[in-house]
């Protein structure tokens, strides 16, 4: 197996942010290729990138001749090719709980607030920036509120979302909280999430993956 990993990333992409955290936790330093989602009409639509990832979204990880899209698929791949430290608990119920939390972000909050969805609300549907922010805030508040309830009400929540080591749940949550801050969401309503976020940022793997710390940050 090759030691060479290449990540196609954009500093502000929360899906790429997830993979940056996972790579850092695994101790893998990838080669970075930056895909600017706004410049040149969106570099994700450039033919060379579209051949690599026909969905024309970031991230994409290239390893051993495979181009892998979808951050969750990438992170499970990383967990399989480099099992330690594990991103999922060992027991089936724990794995299911971590996936439930991760999917609550990655399947139900993030996709409907993605750039191309927001652009479609603007054109052709004619919504203005105020409408778009209201849309985002609504779905983020609803989604994070449910996660706050799940975490605060469970004895399985520890220093992190599941016990005392970071998992896919934290990896999905922290970038979504960064997105929420860019909108109007007041995170004070989510004390458990804020406590876990503070614990995550004590780890260099999370801290160094932050958007503003990336070489392509603006
Ligand atoms: N479900 C995908 C989502 C990826 C995604 O939505 N990426 C966004 C940035 S966070 C993107 O590339 N958007 C480009 C666009 O909307 O044109 C994943 O988890 O990788």
mmCIF file of C-alpha atoms and ligand atoms in Angstrom:
data_model
loop_
_atom_site.group_PDB
_atom_site.id
_atom_site.type_symbol
_atom_site.label_atom_id
_atom_site.label_comp_id
_atom_site.label_asym_id
_atom_site.label_seq_id
_atom_site.Cartn_x
_atom_site.Cartn_y
_atom_site.Cartn_z
ATOM 1 C CA UNK A 1 0.000 0.000 0.000
ATOM 2 C CA UNK A 2 1.297 3.416 -0.961
ATOM 3 C CA UNK A 3 2.090 6.046 1.688
ATOM 4 C CA UNK A 4 1.049 8.779 -0.687
ATOM 5 C CA UNK A 5 -2.376 10.330 -0.202
ATOM 6 C CA UNK A 6 -3.664 13.345 -2.148
ATOM 7 C CA UNK A 7 -6.600 15.364 -0.870
ATOM 8 C CA UNK A 8 -8.560 17.728 -3.083
ATOM 9 C CA UNK A 9 -9.781 20.303 -0.618
ATOM 10 C CA UNK A 10 -11.162 23.814 -0.205
ATOM 11 C CA UNK A 11 -10.482 25.585 3.064
ATOM 12 C CA UNK A 12 -14.109 26.559 3.672
ATOM 13 C CA UNK A 13 -15.607 23.185 2.735
ATOM 14 C CA UNK A 14 -16.883 21.492 5.862
ATOM 15 C CA UNK A 15 -16.855 18.098 4.133
ATOM 16 C CA UNK A 16 -13.149 18.567 3.326
ATOM 17 C CA UNK A 17 -12.617 19.812 6.894
ATOM 18 C CA UNK A 18 -13.925 16.448 8.151
ATOM 19 C CA UNK A 19 -11.383 14.573 6.071
ATOM 20 C CA UNK A 20 -8.563 16.891 7.146
ATOM 21 C CA UNK A 21 -9.375 16.057 10.787
ATOM 22 C CA UNK A 22 -9.511 12.320 10.056
ATOM 23 C CA UNK A 23 -6.171 12.396 8.227
ATOM 24 C CA UNK A 24 -4.594 14.336 11.095
ATOM 25 C CA UNK A 25 -5.938 11.868 13.662
ATOM 26 C CA UNK A 26 -4.465 9.027 11.610
ATOM 27 C CA UNK A 27 -1.127 10.813 11.368
ATOM 28 C CA UNK A 28 -1.333 10.966 7.574
ATOM 29 C CA UNK A 29 0.063 14.078 5.893
ATOM 30 C CA UNK A 30 -1.492 14.193 2.418
ATOM 31 C CA UNK A 31 -0.449 16.183 -0.595
ATOM 32 C CA UNK A 32 -2.997 18.927 -1.010
ATOM 33 C CA UNK A 33 -4.626 20.084 -4.231
ATOM 34 C CA UNK A 34 -6.848 23.094 -3.789
ATOM 35 C CA UNK A 35 -10.158 23.411 -5.595
ATOM 36 C CA UNK A 36 -11.573 26.934 -5.275
ATOM 37 C CA UNK A 37 -15.336 26.565 -5.232
ATOM 38 C CA UNK A 38 -16.005 30.177 -6.266
ATOM 39 C CA UNK A 39 -13.160 31.122 -8.640
ATOM 40 C CA UNK A 40 -13.276 30.483 -12.401
ATOM 41 C CA UNK A 41 -16.977 29.674 -12.205
ATOM 42 C CA UNK A 42 -16.146 27.013 -9.606
ATOM 43 C CA UNK A 43 -13.003 24.937 -10.119
ATOM 44 C CA UNK A 44 -14.988 21.872 -9.026
ATOM 45 C CA UNK A 45 -16.572 22.015 -12.506
ATOM 46 C CA UNK A 46 -13.255 22.009 -14.385
ATOM 47 C CA UNK A 47 -13.133 18.961 -16.709
ATOM 48 C CA UNK A 48 -10.011 17.490 -15.086
ATOM 49 C CA UNK A 49 -11.605 17.581 -11.623
ATOM 50 C CA UNK A 50 -14.979 16.380 -12.921
ATOM 51 C CA UNK A 51 -13.252 13.305 -14.332
ATOM 52 C CA UNK A 52 -11.867 12.583 -10.864
ATOM 53 C CA UNK A 53 -15.148 13.274 -9.071
ATOM 54 C CA UNK A 54 -18.196 13.286 -11.368
ATOM 55 C CA UNK A 55 -20.293 14.849 -8.588
ATOM 56 C CA UNK A 56 -18.124 17.980 -8.941
ATOM 57 C CA UNK A 57 -17.860 18.492 -5.198
ATOM 58 C CA UNK A 58 -14.981 18.346 -2.717
ATOM 59 C CA UNK A 59 -13.391 16.444 -1.085
ATOM 60 C CA UNK A 60 -11.765 13.741 -3.179
ATOM 61 C CA UNK A 61 -9.010 11.532 -1.818
ATOM 62 C CA UNK A 62 -6.618 9.814 -4.195
ATOM 63 C CA UNK A 63 -4.763 6.796 -2.849
ATOM 64 C CA UNK A 64 -3.225 3.754 -4.516
ATOM 65 C CA UNK A 65 -4.715 4.766 -7.850
ATOM 66 C CA UNK A 66 -8.254 5.122 -6.449
ATOM 67 C CA UNK A 67 -10.133 8.440 -6.480
ATOM 68 C CA UNK A 68 -12.616 8.340 -3.601
ATOM 69 C CA UNK A 69 -15.383 10.910 -3.134
ATOM 70 C CA UNK A 70 -17.830 11.437 -0.253
ATOM 71 C CA UNK A 71 -16.233 12.351 3.053
ATOM 72 C CA UNK A 72 -17.888 9.509 4.992
ATOM 73 C CA UNK A 73 -16.704 6.937 2.441
ATOM 74 C CA UNK A 74 -13.220 8.462 2.551
ATOM 75 C CA UNK A 75 -13.087 8.341 6.355
ATOM 76 C CA UNK A 76 -14.296 4.735 6.530
ATOM 77 C CA UNK A 77 -11.669 3.873 3.884
ATOM 78 C CA UNK A 78 -8.981 5.527 6.010
ATOM 79 C CA UNK A 79 -10.216 3.582 9.038
ATOM 80 C CA UNK A 80 -9.825 0.360 7.063
ATOM 81 C CA UNK A 81 -6.389 1.020 5.572
ATOM 82 C CA UNK A 82 -5.029 2.529 8.799
ATOM 83 C CA UNK A 83 -7.153 1.158 11.655
ATOM 84 C CA UNK A 84 -5.461 3.014 14.522
ATOM 85 C CA UNK A 85 -6.592 5.230 16.083
ATOM 86 C CA UNK A 86 -10.082 3.964 15.283
ATOM 87 C CA UNK A 87 -12.722 6.478 14.210
ATOM 88 C CA UNK A 88 -15.558 4.134 15.214
ATOM 89 C CA UNK A 89 -16.091 2.217 18.474
ATOM 90 C CA UNK A 90 -15.649 -1.550 18.481
ATOM 91 C CA UNK A 91 -19.158 -2.544 19.637
ATOM 92 C CA UNK A 92 -22.071 -2.574 17.153
ATOM 93 C CA UNK A 93 -24.341 -0.397 19.318
ATOM 94 C CA UNK A 94 -21.572 2.159 19.790
ATOM 95 C CA UNK A 95 -20.824 2.166 16.069
ATOM 96 C CA UNK A 96 -24.505 2.693 15.325
ATOM 97 C CA UNK A 97 -24.719 5.581 17.794
ATOM 98 C CA UNK A 98 -21.658 7.280 16.323
ATOM 99 C CA UNK A 99 -23.007 6.817 12.803
ATOM 100 C CA UNK A 100 -26.408 8.162 13.859
ATOM 101 C CA UNK A 101 -24.750 11.339 15.131
ATOM 102 C CA UNK A 102 -22.448 11.652 12.127
ATOM 103 C CA UNK A 103 -25.283 11.096 9.642
ATOM 104 C CA UNK A 104 -27.492 13.613 11.474
ATOM 105 C CA UNK A 105 -24.938 16.181 10.306
ATOM 106 C CA UNK A 106 -23.691 14.725 7.046
ATOM 107 C CA UNK A 107 -27.004 13.468 5.635
ATOM 108 C CA UNK A 108 -29.598 15.797 7.124
ATOM 109 C CA UNK A 109 -28.033 19.200 7.882
ATOM 110 C CA UNK A 110 -25.158 19.690 5.480
ATOM 111 C CA UNK A 111 -26.600 18.636 2.080
ATOM 112 C CA UNK A 112 -29.465 21.123 2.113
ATOM 113 C CA UNK A 113 -27.108 23.987 2.970
ATOM 114 C CA UNK A 114 -24.534 23.207 0.322
ATOM 115 C CA UNK A 115 -23.359 25.920 -2.070
ATOM 116 C CA UNK A 116 -25.158 24.511 -5.096
ATOM 117 C CA UNK A 117 -28.445 24.162 -3.170
ATOM 118 C CA UNK A 118 -28.211 27.752 -1.890
ATOM 119 C CA UNK A 119 -27.359 28.965 -5.402
ATOM 120 C CA UNK A 120 -30.446 27.178 -6.726
ATOM 121 C CA UNK A 121 -32.613 28.981 -4.166
ATOM 122 C CA UNK A 122 -31.198 32.269 -5.517
ATOM 123 C CA UNK A 123 -31.516 31.295 -9.147
ATOM 124 C CA UNK A 124 -33.920 30.156 -10.584
ATOM 125 C CA UNK A 125 -36.140 30.569 -7.503
ATOM 126 C CA UNK A 126 -35.304 34.234 -6.934
ATOM 127 C CA UNK A 127 -34.603 34.179 -3.187
ATOM 128 C CA UNK A 128 -32.422 36.930 -1.748
ATOM 129 C CA UNK A 129 -29.528 36.625 0.717
ATOM 130 C CA UNK A 130 -31.852 37.183 3.680
ATOM 131 C CA UNK A 131 -34.073 34.269 2.600
ATOM 132 C CA UNK A 132 -31.049 32.062 2.078
ATOM 133 C CA UNK A 133 -29.660 32.808 5.539
ATOM 134 C CA UNK A 134 -33.095 32.160 7.059
ATOM 135 C CA UNK A 135 -33.200 28.796 5.252
ATOM 136 C CA UNK A 136 -29.727 27.809 6.472
ATOM 137 C CA UNK A 137 -30.320 28.942 10.031
ATOM 138 C CA UNK A 138 -33.596 27.044 10.198
ATOM 139 C CA UNK A 139 -32.095 23.691 9.178
ATOM 140 C CA UNK A 140 -28.911 24.135 11.193
ATOM 141 C CA UNK A 141 -30.828 25.102 14.365
ATOM 142 C CA UNK A 142 -33.192 22.172 13.969
ATOM 143 C CA UNK A 143 -30.399 19.688 13.308
ATOM 144 C CA UNK A 144 -28.002 20.868 15.997
ATOM 145 C CA UNK A 145 -30.879 21.084 18.473
ATOM 146 C CA UNK A 146 -31.640 17.392 17.933
ATOM 147 C CA UNK A 147 -27.965 16.490 18.337
ATOM 148 C CA UNK A 148 -27.761 18.545 21.548
ATOM 149 C CA UNK A 149 -30.736 16.549 22.892
ATOM 150 C CA UNK A 150 -29.173 13.233 21.877
ATOM 151 C CA UNK A 151 -25.835 14.080 23.464
ATOM 152 C CA UNK A 152 -27.017 15.768 26.645
ATOM 153 C CA UNK A 153 -29.470 12.946 27.383
ATOM 154 C CA UNK A 154 -27.051 10.032 27.038
ATOM 155 C CA UNK A 155 -24.652 8.485 29.513
ATOM 156 C CA UNK A 156 -22.559 7.382 26.516
ATOM 157 C CA UNK A 157 -21.569 10.960 25.865
ATOM 158 C CA UNK A 158 -18.199 11.617 27.433
ATOM 159 C CA UNK A 159 -15.485 14.146 26.866
ATOM 160 C CA UNK A 160 -16.383 13.686 23.187
ATOM 161 C CA UNK A 161 -19.630 12.710 21.454
ATOM 162 C CA UNK A 162 -19.087 9.048 22.289
ATOM 163 C CA UNK A 163 -16.895 8.334 25.275
ATOM 164 C CA UNK A 164 -13.503 9.887 25.758
ATOM 165 C CA UNK A 165 -11.929 9.479 22.337
ATOM 166 C CA UNK A 166 -12.884 11.343 19.175
ATOM 167 C CA UNK A 167 -14.961 9.526 16.577
ATOM 168 C CA UNK A 168 -16.684 10.207 13.266
ATOM 169 C CA UNK A 169 -19.414 11.956 15.259
ATOM 170 C CA UNK A 170 -17.038 14.683 16.495
ATOM 171 C CA UNK A 171 -15.392 14.865 13.093
ATOM 172 C CA UNK A 172 -18.731 15.687 11.455
ATOM 173 C CA UNK A 173 -19.997 17.927 14.255
ATOM 174 C CA UNK A 174 -17.103 20.388 14.578
ATOM 175 C CA UNK A 175 -17.061 21.557 10.924
ATOM 176 C CA UNK A 176 -20.853 21.921 11.028
ATOM 177 C CA UNK A 177 -20.506 24.192 14.062
ATOM 178 C CA UNK A 178 -18.047 26.321 12.083
ATOM 179 C CA UNK A 179 -20.631 26.583 9.303
ATOM 180 C CA UNK A 180 -23.291 27.521 11.828
ATOM 181 C CA UNK A 181 -21.135 30.389 13.101
ATOM 182 C CA UNK A 182 -20.855 31.741 9.574
ATOM 183 C CA UNK A 183 -24.663 32.087 9.554
ATOM 184 C CA UNK A 184 -26.798 33.477 12.322
ATOM 185 C CA UNK A 185 -27.021 30.501 14.619
ATOM 186 C CA UNK A 186 -26.412 31.323 18.266
ATOM 187 C CA UNK A 187 -24.517 28.337 19.572
ATOM 188 C CA UNK A 188 -25.225 29.279 23.203
ATOM 189 C CA UNK A 189 -28.362 27.167 22.876
ATOM 190 C CA UNK A 190 -26.131 24.087 22.528
ATOM 191 C CA UNK A 191 -23.978 23.871 25.682
ATOM 192 C CA UNK A 192 -23.029 20.208 25.230
ATOM 193 C CA UNK A 193 -21.902 20.820 21.663
ATOM 194 C CA UNK A 194 -19.810 23.795 22.796
ATOM 195 C CA UNK A 195 -18.201 21.769 25.567
ATOM 196 C CA UNK A 196 -17.300 18.980 23.120
ATOM 197 C CA UNK A 197 -16.020 21.505 20.587
ATOM 198 C CA UNK A 198 -13.675 22.975 23.222
ATOM 199 C CA UNK A 199 -12.393 19.463 24.012
ATOM 200 C CA UNK A 200 -11.818 18.765 20.306
ATOM 201 C CA UNK A 201 -9.820 21.947 19.799
ATOM 202 C CA UNK A 202 -7.431 20.858 22.535
ATOM 203 C CA UNK A 203 -6.336 18.200 20.025
ATOM 204 C CA UNK A 204 -3.958 19.407 17.287
ATOM 205 C CA UNK A 205 -5.734 17.116 14.807
ATOM 206 C CA UNK A 206 -8.877 19.264 15.056
ATOM 207 C CA UNK A 207 -7.160 22.580 15.632
ATOM 208 C CA UNK A 208 -4.820 22.285 12.641
ATOM 209 C CA UNK A 209 -7.668 21.277 10.329
ATOM 210 C CA UNK A 210 -9.564 24.533 10.832
ATOM 211 C CA UNK A 211 -10.383 26.481 7.667
ATOM 212 C CA UNK A 212 -8.392 29.575 8.632
ATOM 213 C CA UNK A 213 -5.269 27.442 9.180
ATOM 214 C CA UNK A 214 -5.218 26.001 5.638
ATOM 215 C CA UNK A 215 -2.707 27.182 3.028
ATOM 216 C CA UNK A 216 -5.554 28.196 0.685
ATOM 217 C CA UNK A 217 -7.374 30.243 3.369
ATOM 218 C CA UNK A 218 -8.361 33.763 2.393
HETATM 219 N N1 LIG B 1 -21.814 14.480 0.906
HETATM 220 C C1 LIG B 1 -20.608 15.069 0.387
HETATM 221 C C2 LIG B 1 -20.778 16.568 0.362
HETATM 222 C C3 LIG B 1 -19.651 17.257 -0.316
HETATM 223 C C4 LIG B 1 -20.011 18.701 -0.561
HETATM 224 O O1 LIG B 1 -21.165 19.071 -0.503
HETATM 225 N N2 LIG B 1 -18.999 19.529 -0.832
HETATM 226 C C5 LIG B 1 -19.266 20.927 -1.038
HETATM 227 C C6 LIG B 1 -18.373 21.788 -0.149
HETATM 228 S S1 LIG B 1 -18.690 21.443 1.561
HETATM 229 C C7 LIG B 1 -18.972 21.283 -2.488
HETATM 230 O O2 LIG B 1 -18.004 20.829 -3.038
HETATM 231 N N3 LIG B 1 -19.821 22.108 -3.082
HETATM 232 C C8 LIG B 1 -19.617 22.561 -4.415
HETATM 233 C C9 LIG B 1 -20.865 23.085 -5.016
HETATM 234 O O3 LIG B 1 -21.890 23.156 -4.333
HETATM 235 O O4 LIG B 1 -20.804 23.436 -6.203
HETATM 236 C C10 LIG B 1 -19.421 14.675 1.262
HETATM 237 O O5 LIG B 1 -19.638 14.373 2.442
HETATM 238 O O6 LIG B 1 -18.287 14.633 0.773
#
